[in-house]
Coordinates of C-alpha atoms in Angstrom, one line a residue:
Chain F
M14 CA -8.4 12.6 -126.1
I15 CA -6.9 16.0 -125.5
E16 CA -10.2 17.2 -124.3
I17 CA -10.5 14.4 -121.9
E18 CA -7.0 15.2 -120.6
E19 CA -7.9 18.8 -120.0
L20 CA -11.0 17.5 -118.2
F21 CA -8.7 15.7 -115.8
D22 CA -7.1 19.0 -114.9
F23 CA -10.3 20.1 -113.3
I24 CA -10.8 17.2 -110.9
N25 CA -9.5 17.4 -107.3
E26 CA -7.1 14.5 -107.5
I27 CA -3.8 13.9 -109.1
V28 CA -4.2 11.5 -112.0
M29 CA -1.0 9.9 -113.2
V30 CA -0.4 7.2 -115.9
V31 CA 2.9 5.2 -115.8
D32 CA 4.3 2.4 -117.8
S33 CA 5.6 -0.8 -116.4
S34 CA 9.0 0.9 -115.9
Y35 CA 7.4 3.6 -113.7
K36 CA 7.9 6.3 -116.3
I37 CA 5.2 8.9 -116.2
V38 CA 3.2 8.8 -119.3
Y39 CA 0.5 11.2 -118.2
L40 CA 0.1 13.6 -115.3
N41 CA -2.8 16.1 -114.9
N42 CA -2.1 19.6 -113.8
K43 CA -3.4 19.0 -110.3
C44 CA 0.2 17.9 -109.7
K45 CA 1.1 21.6 -109.5
E46 CA -0.1 21.7 -105.9
L47 CA 2.5 19.1 -105.1
L48 CA 5.3 19.9 -107.5
G49 CA 4.8 23.6 -108.2
E50 CA 5.3 23.2 -111.9
H51 CA 3.3 22.2 -115.0
S52 CA 2.8 18.5 -115.5
S53 CA 4.5 18.4 -118.8
K54 CA 7.8 18.9 -117.1
F55 CA 7.5 15.5 -115.5
I56 CA 6.5 13.3 -118.4
G57 CA 9.0 10.5 -119.0
K58 CA 10.4 10.8 -115.5
K59 CA 10.2 8.0 -112.9
C60 CA 7.1 8.5 -110.8
Y61 CA 8.8 7.7 -107.5
L62 CA 11.5 10.3 -108.2
A63 CA 9.3 13.0 -109.6
L64 CA 6.5 12.9 -107.1
F65 CA 8.0 11.5 -104.0
N66 CA 11.6 12.4 -104.4
K67 CA 12.7 8.8 -103.9
I68 CA 15.5 7.0 -105.7
D69 CA 13.8 3.7 -105.9
V70 CA 10.2 2.3 -106.2
C71 CA 8.0 3.1 -103.3
E72 CA 7.9 0.1 -100.9
N73 CA 4.1 0.1 -100.9
C74 CA 3.7 0.5 -104.7
Q75 CA 0.9 -1.7 -106.0
I76 CA 1.9 -1.6 -109.8
A77 CA 3.9 -4.8 -109.5
N78 CA 0.9 -6.5 -107.8
I79 CA -1.4 -5.4 -110.6
D80 CA 1.0 -6.6 -113.2
K81 CA 0.9 -10.0 -111.6
K82 CA -2.9 -9.8 -111.7
Q83 CA -3.0 -9.4 -107.9
F84 CA -5.4 -7.3 -105.9
A85 CA -4.2 -3.7 -105.5
V86 CA -4.9 -2.0 -102.2
N87 CA -5.0 1.7 -101.6
V88 CA -1.8 3.1 -100.1
I89 CA -0.8 6.3 -98.3
H90 CA 2.1 8.3 -99.6
E91 CA 3.8 10.8 -97.3
T92 CA 5.9 13.4 -99.0
I93 CA 7.0 17.0 -99.0
N94 CA 5.6 19.5 -101.5
Y95 CA 7.5 22.2 -103.3
K96 CA 6.8 24.6 -100.4
G97 CA 8.4 22.1 -98.0
L98 CA 5.1 21.3 -96.4
R99 CA 4.2 17.8 -95.4
K100 CA 1.6 16.2 -97.7
L101 CA -0.3 13.0 -97.5
Y102 CA -1.9 11.3 -100.4
R103 CA -4.2 8.3 -100.6
S104 CA -3.4 6.4 -103.9
S105 CA -5.5 3.9 -105.7
F106 CA -4.2 1.9 -108.6
E107 CA -5.8 0.8 -111.8
H108 CA -4.6 -1.4 -114.7
I109 CA -5.6 0.6 -117.8
G110 CA -4.0 -1.4 -120.6
V111 CA -1.0 -3.5 -121.4
N112 CA 1.9 -2.1 -119.5
F113 CA 0.0 1.1 -118.5
F114 CA -1.2 1.8 -115.0
A115 CA -3.1 4.7 -113.6
E116 CA -2.5 6.0 -110.0
I117 CA -5.0 8.5 -108.6
L118 CA -3.7 10.4 -105.6
S119 CA -6.2 12.1 -103.3
D120 CA -4.8 14.8 -101.0
I121 CA -5.7 13.7 -97.5
T122 CA -3.4 16.1 -95.7
E123 CA -6.2 18.2 -94.2
E124 CA -8.3 15.1 -93.5
K125 CA -5.4 13.5 -91.8
K126 CA -4.8 16.7 -89.8
I127 CA -8.4 16.7 -88.6
I128 CA -8.1 13.0 -87.8
D129 CA -4.8 13.6 -85.9
Q130 CA -6.4 16.6 -84.1
L131 CA -9.4 14.4 -83.2
T132 CA -7.1 11.6 -82.1
N133 CA -5.1 14.0 -80.0
Q134 CA -8.2 15.5 -78.5
S135 CA -9.4 12.0 -77.7
K136 CA -6.1 11.2 -76.1
A137 CA -6.2 14.3 -74.0
L138 CA -9.8 13.5 -73.0
K139 CA -8.8 10.1 -72.1
A140 CA -5.8 11.4 -70.0
N141 CA -8.1 13.9 -68.3
N142 CA -10.5 11.1 -67.6
I143 CA -7.7 9.1 -66.0
I144 CA -6.6 12.1 -63.9
L145 CA -10.2 12.7 -62.9
N146 CA -10.7 9.1 -62.0
H147 CA -7.4 9.2 -60.0
N148 CA -8.6 12.3 -58.2
K149 CA -12.0 10.8 -57.6
K150 CA -10.3 7.7 -56.1
Q151 CA -8.1 10.0 -53.9
V152 CA -11.2 11.9 -52.8
E153 CA -13.0 8.7 -52.1
E154 CA -10.0 7.4 -50.1
Q155 CA -9.9 10.6 -48.1
Y156 CA -13.6 10.3 -47.5
Y157 CA -13.2 6.7 -46.2
F158 CA -10.3 7.7 -44.2
V159 CA -12.1 10.6 -42.6
K160 CA -15.1 8.3 -42.1
K161 CA -13.0 5.7 -40.5
V162 CA -11.4 8.2 -38.2
L163 CA -14.8 9.6 -37.3
N164 CA -16.1 6.2 -36.6
S165 CA -13.1 5.2 -34.5
L166 CA -13.7 8.2 -32.2
N167 CA -15.0 7.6 -28.7
E168 CA -17.2 10.6 -28.9
G169 CA -20.2 11.2 -31.1
V170 CA -19.7 13.6 -34.0
M171 CA -22.5 15.0 -36.1
V172 CA -22.2 17.8 -38.8
V173 CA -25.5 19.6 -39.2
N174 CA -26.7 21.7 -42.1
E175 CA -28.6 25.0 -41.7
D176 CA -31.9 23.2 -42.3
F177 CA -31.0 20.8 -39.4
S178 CA -30.5 17.9 -41.8
V179 CA -27.6 15.7 -40.9
N180 CA -24.6 16.1 -43.1
V181 CA -22.3 13.6 -41.5
V182 CA -22.7 11.4 -38.5
N183 CA -20.3 8.9 -37.0
E184 CA -21.2 5.4 -35.7
K185 CA -20.6 6.4 -32.1
M186 CA -23.3 9.1 -32.3
K187 CA -25.7 6.5 -33.8
E188 CA -24.8 4.1 -31.0
F189 CA -25.5 6.8 -28.4
A190 CA -28.9 7.5 -29.9
G191 CA -29.6 3.8 -30.5
F192 CA -29.8 4.0 -34.3
K193 CA -28.6 1.3 -36.7
G194 CA -27.9 1.5 -40.4
D195 CA -28.2 4.5 -42.6
I196 CA -29.9 7.7 -41.5
R197 CA -33.0 8.7 -43.5
S198 CA -32.7 11.8 -45.7
D199 CA -35.6 13.6 -43.8
F200 CA -33.9 12.9 -40.5
K201 CA -33.0 16.0 -38.5
C202 CA -30.4 16.6 -35.9
F203 CA -32.9 17.1 -33.1
H204 CA -34.4 13.7 -33.7
F205 CA -31.2 12.2 -32.3
Y206 CA -32.0 14.0 -29.0
G207 CA -35.6 12.7 -29.0
N208 CA -37.1 16.1 -30.0
E209 CA -39.7 16.8 -32.8
K210 CA -38.5 20.3 -33.4
Q211 CA -35.4 22.5 -33.0
C212 CA -33.8 22.2 -29.6
L213 CA -34.4 25.2 -27.3
D214 CA -30.7 25.8 -26.8
C215 CA -29.8 25.2 -30.5
P216 CA -26.6 26.9 -31.4
Y217 CA -28.3 28.3 -34.6
N218 CA -30.4 30.3 -32.2
N219 CA -28.2 31.5 -29.5
N220 CA -24.6 30.8 -30.5
S221 CA -24.3 28.4 -27.5
V222 CA -21.1 26.4 -27.4
R223 CA -22.2 23.7 -25.0
A224 CA -25.4 22.0 -24.0
S225 CA -26.6 18.9 -22.1
R226 CA -28.6 16.2 -23.8
K227 CA -30.3 12.9 -23.0
M228 CA -30.2 9.9 -25.2
N229 CA -31.4 6.4 -24.2
N230 CA -31.6 7.5 -20.5
R231 CA -27.9 8.5 -20.6
S232 CA -26.6 11.9 -20.1
F233 CA -24.3 13.6 -22.6
T234 CA -22.5 16.9 -23.0
V235 CA -22.6 18.4 -26.5
F236 CA -19.9 20.9 -27.7
F237 CA -20.9 23.0 -30.7
N238 CA -18.4 24.4 -33.3
R239 CA -19.1 26.4 -36.3
L240 CA -17.6 25.3 -39.6
G241 CA -18.7 27.8 -42.2
G242 CA -22.5 27.6 -42.2
L243 CA -22.5 24.2 -40.6
I244 CA -22.5 23.2 -37.0
V245 CA -20.2 20.4 -35.8
E246 CA -21.5 18.7 -32.7
S247 CA -19.1 16.7 -30.5
V248 CA -21.0 14.5 -28.0
V249 CA -19.4 13.1 -24.9
E250 CA -21.1 10.8 -22.4
S251 CA -21.3 12.5 -19.0
T252 CA -23.3 9.8 -17.2
R253 CA -20.2 8.6 -15.4
V254 CA -19.0 12.1 -14.7
I255 CA -22.5 12.9 -13.3
A256 CA -22.5 9.7 -11.4
L257 CA -19.0 10.6 -10.0
I258 CA -20.2 14.0 -9.1
N259 CA -23.2 12.5 -7.4
E260 CA -21.0 10.0 -5.6
I261 CA -18.7 12.9 -4.5
K262 CA -21.7 14.8 -3.3
Q263 CA -23.0 11.7 -1.5
R264 CA -19.5 11.2 0.1
Q265 CA -19.4 14.8 1.1
F266 CA -22.8 14.5 2.6
E267 CA -21.7 11.3 4.5
L268 CA -18.6 13.1 5.7
N269 CA -20.6 16.0 6.9
E270 CA -22.9 13.5 8.7
K271 CA -19.9 11.8 10.2
Q272 CA -18.4 15.2 11.2
H273 CA -21.7 16.0 12.8
Q274 CA -21.7 12.7 14.6
M275 CA -18.1 13.2 15.6
I276 CA -19.0 16.6 17.1
L277 CA -21.9 14.9 19.0
L278 CA -19.5 12.0 20.0
N279 CA -16.9 14.6 21.2
D280 CA -19.6 16.2 23.3
D281 CA -20.4 12.8 24.7
L282 CA -16.8 12.1 25.3
R283 CA -16.3 15.4 27.0
L284 CA -19.2 14.5 29.3
V285 CA -17.8 11.0 29.9
N286 CA -14.4 12.5 30.5
E287 CA -15.9 14.9 33.0
K288 CA -17.6 11.9 34.7
L289 CA -14.4 9.9 34.6
K290 CA -12.5 12.9 36.1
K291 CA -15.1 13.0 38.9
A292 CA -14.8 9.3 39.4
Q293 CA -11.0 9.5 39.3
D294 CA -11.2 12.4 41.8
M295 CA -13.5 10.2 43.9
I296 CA -11.2 7.2 43.6
S297 CA -8.1 9.4 44.4
G298 CA -10.0 10.7 47.4
E299 CA -10.8 7.2 48.5
L300 CA -7.2 6.1 47.9
I301 CA -6.1 8.9 50.1
Q302 CA -8.5 7.7 52.7
V303 CA -7.2 4.1 52.3
S304 CA -3.7 5.4 52.5
K305 CA -4.5 7.3 55.7
I306 CA -6.1 4.1 57.1
Q307 CA -3.1 2.1 56.1
N308 CA -0.7 4.6 57.7
S309 CA -2.8 4.4 60.8
L310 CA -2.2 0.7 60.9
L311 CA 1.5 1.3 61.0
P312 CA 3.0 1.9 64.5
S313 CA 2.6 5.6 65.4
S314 CA 5.7 5.4 67.5
L315 CA 8.6 3.0 68.1
P316 CA 9.4 1.2 71.4
D317 CA 11.0 3.3 74.0
N318 CA 13.8 1.3 75.5
D319 CA 17.1 2.6 77.0
N320 CA 19.1 -0.4 75.7
F321 CA 17.8 -0.3 72.2
D322 CA 17.5 2.2 69.5
F323 CA 14.9 1.7 66.8
G324 CA 14.3 3.2 63.4
A325 CA 11.7 2.7 60.7
L326 CA 10.8 3.9 57.3
Y327 CA 7.9 3.3 54.9
V328 CA 7.9 4.7 51.4
P329 CA 5.0 3.5 49.3
A330 CA 5.7 3.5 45.5
E331 CA 2.0 4.5 44.9
E332 CA -0.7 6.1 46.9
V333 CA -1.4 2.8 48.6
G334 CA 1.4 0.3 49.2
G335 CA 1.7 -3.3 50.0
D336 CA 4.5 -3.2 52.6
Y337 CA 4.0 -3.3 56.3
Y338 CA 6.2 -3.2 59.4
D339 CA 5.1 -3.5 63.0
Y340 CA 6.1 -4.4 66.5
I341 CA 4.0 -6.1 69.1
K342 CA 4.7 -6.4 72.8
I343 CA 4.0 -10.1 73.2
G344 CA 5.1 -10.7 76.7
P345 CA 6.6 -8.9 79.7
N346 CA 10.1 -8.8 78.1
H347 CA 9.4 -9.9 74.6
Y348 CA 8.7 -8.0 71.5
G349 CA 7.8 -9.2 68.1
F350 CA 9.2 -7.2 65.2
L351 CA 8.2 -7.8 61.6
V352 CA 8.4 -6.5 58.1
A353 CA 6.1 -7.8 55.4
D354 CA 5.5 -7.4 51.7
V355 CA 2.2 -8.1 50.0
S356 CA 2.6 -9.0 46.3
G357 CA 1.1 -6.3 44.2
H358 CA 0.0 -2.8 45.1
G359 CA -3.1 -0.8 45.6
I360 CA -6.3 -1.5 47.4
P361 CA -6.1 -5.4 47.2
A362 CA -2.6 -5.3 48.7
A363 CA -3.8 -2.9 51.4
V364 CA -6.7 -5.1 52.3
I365 CA -4.4 -8.2 52.5
M366 CA -2.0 -6.2 54.5
A367 CA -4.8 -5.2 56.9
I368 CA -5.9 -8.8 57.3
T369 CA -2.3 -9.9 57.9
R370 CA -1.8 -7.2 60.6
A371 CA -5.1 -8.3 62.3
L372 CA -3.9 -11.9 62.2
I373 CA -0.5 -11.1 63.6
H374 CA -2.0 -9.0 66.4
S375 CA -4.5 -11.8 67.1
Y376 CA -2.0 -14.7 67.3
A377 CA 1.3 -13.2 68.3
H378 CA 0.6 -12.6 72.0
N379 CA 2.3 -15.0 74.3
V380 CA 3.6 -17.1 71.4
F381 CA 7.3 -17.0 71.7
S382 CA 8.1 -19.1 68.6
S383 CA 8.3 -17.0 65.5
A384 CA 7.8 -20.1 63.3
N385 CA 4.6 -21.0 65.1
V386 CA 3.2 -17.6 64.6
L387 CA 3.9 -17.6 60.9
G388 CA 2.5 -21.1 60.6
T389 CA -0.8 -20.0 62.2
V390 CA -1.0 -16.8 60.2
N391 CA -0.4 -18.8 57.0
E392 CA -3.1 -21.3 57.7
V393 CA -5.7 -18.6 58.3
L394 CA -4.5 -16.4 55.4
N395 CA -4.5 -19.4 53.1
S396 CA -8.1 -20.3 53.9
N397 CA -9.2 -16.7 53.4
I398 CA -7.2 -15.4 50.4
H399 CA -8.4 -17.0 47.2
T400 CA -6.5 -14.8 44.8
N401 CA -2.9 -15.5 43.7
D402 CA -1.7 -12.8 46.2
F403 CA 0.7 -13.7 48.9
V404 CA 2.7 -12.2 51.7
T405 CA 6.4 -12.4 52.5
M406 CA 7.3 -11.7 56.1
F407 CA 10.2 -11.7 58.4
Y408 CA 9.2 -12.1 62.0
L409 CA 11.7 -11.8 64.8
I410 CA 11.0 -12.2 68.5
M411 CA 13.4 -10.6 70.9
D412 CA 13.9 -11.0 74.6
M413 CA 14.6 -7.4 75.5
A414 CA 16.4 -8.4 78.7
T415 CA 18.9 -10.8 77.1
G416 CA 19.0 -9.7 73.5
K417 CA 18.2 -13.3 72.4
C418 CA 16.1 -13.5 69.3
N419 CA 14.4 -16.2 67.3
F420 CA 13.1 -15.5 63.8
A421 CA 11.3 -17.1 60.9
S422 CA 10.8 -16.0 57.4
A423 CA 7.9 -16.5 55.0
G424 CA 9.9 -16.2 51.7
H425 CA 11.3 -12.9 52.8
H426 CA 14.6 -11.3 52.1
P427 CA 17.3 -12.2 54.6
L428 CA 17.9 -10.2 57.7
L429 CA 21.1 -8.1 57.7
F430 CA 22.9 -8.5 61.0
F431 CA 25.8 -6.1 61.8
D432 CA 28.1 -7.9 64.1
K433 CA 30.1 -5.2 65.9
S434 CA 32.6 -7.7 67.3
E435 CA 33.5 -8.9 63.8
M436 CA 32.7 -5.6 62.1
M437 CA 30.8 -7.3 59.4
V438 CA 27.3 -7.7 58.1
K439 CA 25.8 -11.2 57.8
K440 CA 22.9 -12.2 55.7
I441 CA 20.7 -14.4 58.0
N442 CA 17.6 -16.2 57.0
A443 CA 15.3 -19.1 57.8
K444 CA 13.6 -21.2 55.2
G445 CA 9.8 -20.8 54.7
R446 CA 7.4 -20.3 51.9
F447 CA 5.1 -17.3 51.3
L448 CA 2.0 -16.8 53.4
G449 CA -1.4 -17.3 51.8
I450 CA -0.4 -19.7 49.0
F451 CA 0.5 -23.1 50.3
D452 CA -1.2 -25.4 52.8
K453 CA 0.7 -26.5 56.0
V454 CA 4.0 -24.8 55.6
D455 CA 6.8 -25.7 57.9
F456 CA 8.7 -22.6 58.8
E457 CA 12.3 -22.9 59.9
E458 CA 13.2 -21.0 63.1
N459 CA 16.7 -19.7 63.7
A460 CA 18.2 -17.7 66.5
I461 CA 20.7 -14.9 67.1
T462 CA 21.7 -12.8 70.0
I463 CA 22.2 -9.1 69.7
D464 CA 25.1 -7.5 71.6
T465 CA 26.2 -3.9 72.2
G466 CA 26.8 -2.1 68.9
D467 CA 25.1 -4.8 66.8
I468 CA 22.4 -3.9 64.4
I469 CA 19.4 -5.9 63.1
F470 CA 18.3 -4.6 59.8
L471 CA 14.9 -5.7 58.4
Y472 CA 13.7 -4.4 55.1
T473 CA 11.6 -5.3 52.0
D474 CA 13.0 -6.1 48.6
G475 CA 11.9 -2.7 47.3
L476 CA 15.2 -1.4 48.9
T477 CA 17.7 -3.9 47.4
D478 CA 15.7 -4.1 44.1
T479 CA 15.7 -0.3 43.5
M480 CA 16.7 0.2 39.9
N481 CA 18.5 3.0 38.2
N482 CA 18.0 4.1 34.6
E483 CA 20.4 1.4 33.4
R484 CA 18.1 -1.2 34.9
K485 CA 20.8 -2.1 37.5
L486 CA 19.8 -3.1 41.0
Y487 CA 20.9 -1.3 44.2
G488 CA 21.7 -4.7 45.7
F489 CA 23.2 -5.9 48.9
D490 CA 26.8 -4.9 48.5
R491 CA 26.1 -1.2 48.5
L492 CA 23.7 -1.5 51.4
I493 CA 26.0 -3.6 53.5
T494 CA 28.8 -1.1 52.9
K495 CA 26.7 1.8 54.1
L496 CA 25.6 -0.2 57.2
I497 CA 29.2 -0.8 58.1
L498 CA 30.1 2.8 57.3
Y499 CA 27.4 4.4 59.5
H500 CA 27.1 1.7 62.2
N501 CA 28.1 4.2 64.9
D502 CA 25.2 6.5 64.1
C503 CA 21.7 6.2 65.5
C504 CA 19.1 4.2 63.5
K505 CA 17.3 7.3 62.2
S506 CA 20.6 8.7 60.8
I507 CA 21.6 5.4 59.3
I508 CA 18.2 5.1 57.5
K509 CA 18.6 8.7 56.3
Y510 CA 22.1 8.1 54.9
I511 CA 21.0 4.9 53.2
M512 CA 18.0 6.5 51.6
E513 CA 20.2 9.4 50.4
D514 CA 22.5 6.8 48.8
V515 CA 19.5 4.9 47.3
N516 CA 18.1 8.1 45.8
E517 CA 21.5 9.0 44.4
F518 CA 21.7 5.5 42.9
A519 CA 18.2 5.7 41.3
G520 CA 19.1 9.0 39.7
G521 CA 15.5 10.2 39.6
V522 CA 14.1 6.9 38.4
P523 CA 10.8 6.5 40.4
F524 CA 10.7 3.6 42.8
E525 CA 8.8 0.6 41.3
D526 CA 8.2 -1.0 44.7
D527 CA 7.5 0.1 48.2
I528 CA 10.5 0.5 50.5
T529 CA 10.3 -0.5 54.2
I530 CA 13.1 -0.5 56.7
F531 CA 12.9 -1.5 60.4
M532 CA 16.1 -1.3 62.4
I533 CA 17.1 -2.3 65.9
K534 CA 20.5 -1.3 67.3
C535 CA 21.7 -2.4 70.7
R536 CA 23.1 0.5 72.6
S537 CA 24.1 -1.7 75.5
C538 CA 23.1 -5.2 76.1
Chain J
M25 CA 9.8 -10.5 24.2
L26 CA 9.0 -14.2 24.4
E27 CA 10.6 -16.7 22.1
I28 CA 9.2 -20.2 22.0
V29 CA 11.1 -23.2 20.5
D30 CA 8.5 -25.8 19.7
N31 CA 9.7 -29.4 19.9
G32 CA 6.2 -30.9 19.6
K33 CA 5.2 -32.1 23.1
T34 CA 8.0 -30.1 24.6
K35 CA 8.3 -26.4 24.3
I36 CA 11.2 -24.2 25.5
I37 CA 10.5 -20.6 26.4
Y38 CA 13.1 -17.9 26.5
T39 CA 12.6 -14.4 27.9
G40 CA 15.0 -11.8 29.1
G41 CA 15.6 -8.8 31.4
T42 CA 13.3 -8.4 34.4
F43 CA 10.6 -11.0 35.0
N44 CA 7.8 -8.8 36.3
F45 CA 4.1 -8.8 36.2
E46 CA 3.8 -7.9 32.5
V47 CA 6.3 -10.6 31.4
G48 CA 4.5 -13.1 33.7
L49 CA 1.1 -12.2 32.2
E50 CA 2.3 -12.4 28.6
L51 CA 3.9 -15.8 29.4
K52 CA 0.6 -17.1 30.9
E53 CA -1.4 -15.9 27.9
K54 CA 1.0 -17.4 25.4
I55 CA 1.2 -20.7 27.2
G56 CA -2.6 -20.8 27.6
E57 CA -2.8 -20.7 23.8
I58 CA -0.4 -23.5 23.2
M59 CA -0.5 -25.7 26.3
H60 CA -2.8 -28.4 24.8
H61 CA -0.9 -31.3 23.3
T62 CA 2.2 -30.2 25.3
T63 CA 3.5 -32.3 28.2
L64 CA 6.5 -30.2 29.3
F65 CA 7.3 -26.5 29.2
V66 CA 10.9 -25.5 30.0
L67 CA 11.3 -21.9 31.0
S68 CA 14.9 -20.7 30.5
F69 CA 16.2 -18.1 33.0
K70 CA 19.4 -17.7 31.0
D71 CA 18.7 -14.1 30.1
I72 CA 16.5 -13.2 33.1
S73 CA 18.5 -11.0 35.4
F74 CA 15.8 -10.3 38.0
I75 CA 12.4 -11.5 39.2
N76 CA 10.2 -9.3 41.4
S77 CA 7.4 -10.4 43.7
S78 CA 4.7 -9.7 41.0
G79 CA 6.7 -11.9 38.6
I80 CA 6.8 -14.6 41.2
R81 CA 3.1 -14.4 41.7
E82 CA 2.5 -14.8 38.0
L83 CA 5.0 -17.7 37.9
L84 CA 3.2 -19.4 40.8
D85 CA -0.2 -18.9 39.0
L86 CA 1.3 -20.4 35.8
H87 CA 2.6 -23.4 37.9
K88 CA -0.9 -23.8 39.3
I89 CA -2.6 -23.8 35.9
L90 CA -0.2 -26.2 34.3
A91 CA -0.2 -28.6 37.3
S92 CA -4.0 -28.7 37.2
N93 CA -3.8 -29.7 33.5
G94 CA -1.1 -32.3 34.2
I95 CA 1.5 -30.4 32.4
K96 CA 5.1 -30.1 33.8
L97 CA 7.0 -26.8 34.1
H98 CA 10.7 -27.0 34.5
L99 CA 13.0 -24.0 35.2
C100 CA 16.6 -23.9 34.2
D101 CA 19.7 -21.7 34.0
L102 CA 18.8 -19.6 37.1
S103 CA 21.4 -16.9 38.1
E104 CA 23.0 -17.1 41.5
D105 CA 20.8 -14.3 42.9
I106 CA 17.6 -15.8 41.6
N107 CA 18.7 -19.3 42.9
E108 CA 19.2 -17.7 46.3
L109 CA 15.8 -16.1 46.1
F110 CA 14.1 -19.4 45.2
S111 CA 16.0 -21.0 48.0
F112 CA 15.0 -18.6 50.9
T113 CA 11.5 -18.3 49.7
G114 CA 11.1 -22.1 49.6
L115 CA 10.2 -22.0 45.9
D116 CA 13.0 -24.4 45.2
N117 CA 10.7 -27.0 46.6
V118 CA 7.7 -25.8 44.6
F119 CA 9.3 -25.6 41.1
K120 CA 11.5 -28.2 39.4
I121 CA 14.8 -26.4 38.9
Y122 CA 17.6 -27.6 36.6
S123 CA 21.1 -26.3 36.1
D124 CA 20.8 -26.3 32.3
E125 CA 18.4 -26.8 29.4
T126 CA 19.6 -30.3 28.5
S127 CA 18.9 -31.7 32.0
A128 CA 15.6 -29.8 32.1
L129 CA 14.5 -31.6 29.0
E130 CA 15.3 -35.0 30.3

């Protein structure tokens, strides 16, 4: 028995025998590693107190279970050895006789350490794995983000490796080149541009920063940037820009063409202007001729009579006027005096004026009724003038011996008669329509007698209708005042004073109409 | 400037200042555009201060055109001077002249 006990001292486990009251009956010397003293010192002591420093039975003790014939499981004891170090033991229990139980404790402290170490390492690995996974996810997210950004660009982007393989390419670039789906691994950058080998102006050759390329019949500008050993190519479509430049060039060409045409046109215009100037000079020359002819149709002198003073004035508004005055000796003692106004100006008016003069000179002789003369003239004029032009005329026939006058008016302004005896000017008229417009006009004929100092003042509306810069008319009142004021003067002077007043009134405003005056003053009748 | 008040078959025309060749021509052109379906034009002289011989010529021409188309032309609100002018030229027997717009429209 003793020998067997000594044998137990050589095994690597603590062998302990306790009775049913947990008192140690046997303990091998292996317990020294735990308790630091010889086993004999612990015989008879409670197992839980001696080995595990507890005051009561261990909670996982299996002895009670064995005693009740139940199955005993291995348990782990955790305790502190005599050196204060943490120790772990795996205990197995055996029922070795009535009221005796064996507990074999195997030191698993180191084993547990290794297990813990392995567990910790496993945990660390697991944690690392999680971090790595997280990082991977982040990298992937960044990758997708960058890819998304690249694909949302409106310009093509391609990153090219030194062997011309394509590192990254965005969708726009593929769209430009007309590719769909993934790019094959043997695909090279120059394939995008339709080349079978390195492009001639490849930035790997000559460090160029920009180049022009064609893809799908469209023009592109490529910008090269170096990124380490890689080349980043940004591709922008330049078709529109080129089209715009071409359009601008075309417009510029058209403008130049137009400018050239304008120069030619200007030359033509200059020639036309020269011709027009020549024509104008010719017309002006002809107008001067017409004006001369017209002036020659006016009386070159006035009647020479001891009893009467005469005065006349003709101021055309333009080169050729439409006014006319005249006197005709129609009988031994009778004279016909007239002023007329052809509507309008210029050559048509001058022609009508010439016709009217010819008619008057044809029909006035020996006709002593002014109304009859106008009636005849109107009939002939009306059948010969087919325009809207007309003639107004005041025609007065005077018996130079008696001073008796009869007169008729074809829509002309009234005659002004200065009556010396009453020292007043009377507006005298006779009813009658214009010449050359209406068929069969009845002209009223009225009569007056001129006495010594009296004045007969015939005129055209250009005189009374002279306008100043305020668009006011010279009018009758001012004219009549002047007539009364200067009635003692000779006709020539009276006309001079009146015209001075008219010019003063007009204040430099050019006359719009011709002005004609014909005056008869009785010196002594 | 011409102003035309359109009362359907009757139209009233207003103009002002001097009635000269230019005004007469414009009036003729304007009336030429709108004369169809019109039976009466009333030309108001309310703001016309003066009419010269060229203006009268155009007015006579207008009268002739309208008369040949069976359209009436009435003049109204003539100033004293213009009334006198129409009187001694005998035009008061050529044109229908009314003292005011209301009577010209009747």
